[in-house]
Short mmCIF file of C-alpha atoms in Angstrom, two decimals:
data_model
loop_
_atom_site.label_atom_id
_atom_site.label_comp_id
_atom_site.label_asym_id
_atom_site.label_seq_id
_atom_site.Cartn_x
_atom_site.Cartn_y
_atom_site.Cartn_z
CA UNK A 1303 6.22 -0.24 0.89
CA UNK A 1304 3.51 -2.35 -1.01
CA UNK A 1305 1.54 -1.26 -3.84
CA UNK A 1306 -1.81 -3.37 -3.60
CA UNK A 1307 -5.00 -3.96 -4.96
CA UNK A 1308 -8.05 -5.08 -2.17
CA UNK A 1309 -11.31 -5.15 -2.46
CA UNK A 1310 -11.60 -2.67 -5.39
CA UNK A 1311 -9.09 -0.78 -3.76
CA UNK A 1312 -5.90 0.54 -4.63
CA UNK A 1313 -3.42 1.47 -1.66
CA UNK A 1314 0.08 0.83 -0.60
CA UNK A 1315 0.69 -0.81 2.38
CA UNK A 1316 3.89 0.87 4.80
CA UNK A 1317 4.80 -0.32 8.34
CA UNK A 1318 4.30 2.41 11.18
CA UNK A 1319 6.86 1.27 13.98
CA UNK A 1320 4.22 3.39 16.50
CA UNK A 1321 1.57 0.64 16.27
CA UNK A 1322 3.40 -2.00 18.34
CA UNK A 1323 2.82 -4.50 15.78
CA UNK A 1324 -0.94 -4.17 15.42
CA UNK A 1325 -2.07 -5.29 11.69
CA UNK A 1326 -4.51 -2.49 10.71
CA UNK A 1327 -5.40 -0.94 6.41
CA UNK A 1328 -6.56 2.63 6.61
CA UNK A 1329 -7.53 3.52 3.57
CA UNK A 1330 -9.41 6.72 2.59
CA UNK A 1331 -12.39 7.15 0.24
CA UNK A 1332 -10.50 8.18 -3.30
CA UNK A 1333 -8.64 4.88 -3.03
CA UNK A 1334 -11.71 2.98 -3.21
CA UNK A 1335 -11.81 2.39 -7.13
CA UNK A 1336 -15.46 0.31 -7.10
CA UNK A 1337 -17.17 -2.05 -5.09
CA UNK A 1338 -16.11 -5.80 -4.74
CA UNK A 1339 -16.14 -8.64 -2.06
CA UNK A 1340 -12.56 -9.88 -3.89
CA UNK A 1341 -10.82 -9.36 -0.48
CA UNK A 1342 -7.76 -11.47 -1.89
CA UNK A 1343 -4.32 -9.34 -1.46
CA UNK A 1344 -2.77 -9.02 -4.83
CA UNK A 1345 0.37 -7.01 -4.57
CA UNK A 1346 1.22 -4.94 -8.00
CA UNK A 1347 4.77 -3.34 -7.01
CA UNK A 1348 7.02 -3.04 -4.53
CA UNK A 1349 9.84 -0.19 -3.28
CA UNK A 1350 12.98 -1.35 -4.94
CA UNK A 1351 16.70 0.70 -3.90
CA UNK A 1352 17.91 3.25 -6.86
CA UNK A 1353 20.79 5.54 -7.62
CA UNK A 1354 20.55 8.93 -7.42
CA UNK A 1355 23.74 11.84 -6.98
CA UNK A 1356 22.32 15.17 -5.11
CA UNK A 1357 23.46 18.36 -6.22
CA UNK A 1358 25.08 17.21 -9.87
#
């Protein structure tokens, strides 16, 4: 997963195996943060692995 910023909005960006490799951004209206025509894609974070122990 992506964390991005486009177009004034903030979303993260996952792959959905169902879609047969179509390239489509849903995004819904409380991720739009304000109005711009900045479509470049900056990406601001990105899924990383970590440790974690269940049941300690």
């Amino acid at each position: 997963a992506l964390q991005i910023r486009l177009a004034g909005m903030k979303c993260v960006l996952v792959r959905v195996p169902k879609l047969n490799n179509q390239h489509l951004i849903q995004v819904r209206q409380s991720q739009v943060k304000f109005e711009s025509n900045h479509y470049d894609l900056e990406v601001n974070d990105f899924s990383k692995p970590c440790n974690l122990t269940l049941n300690r």
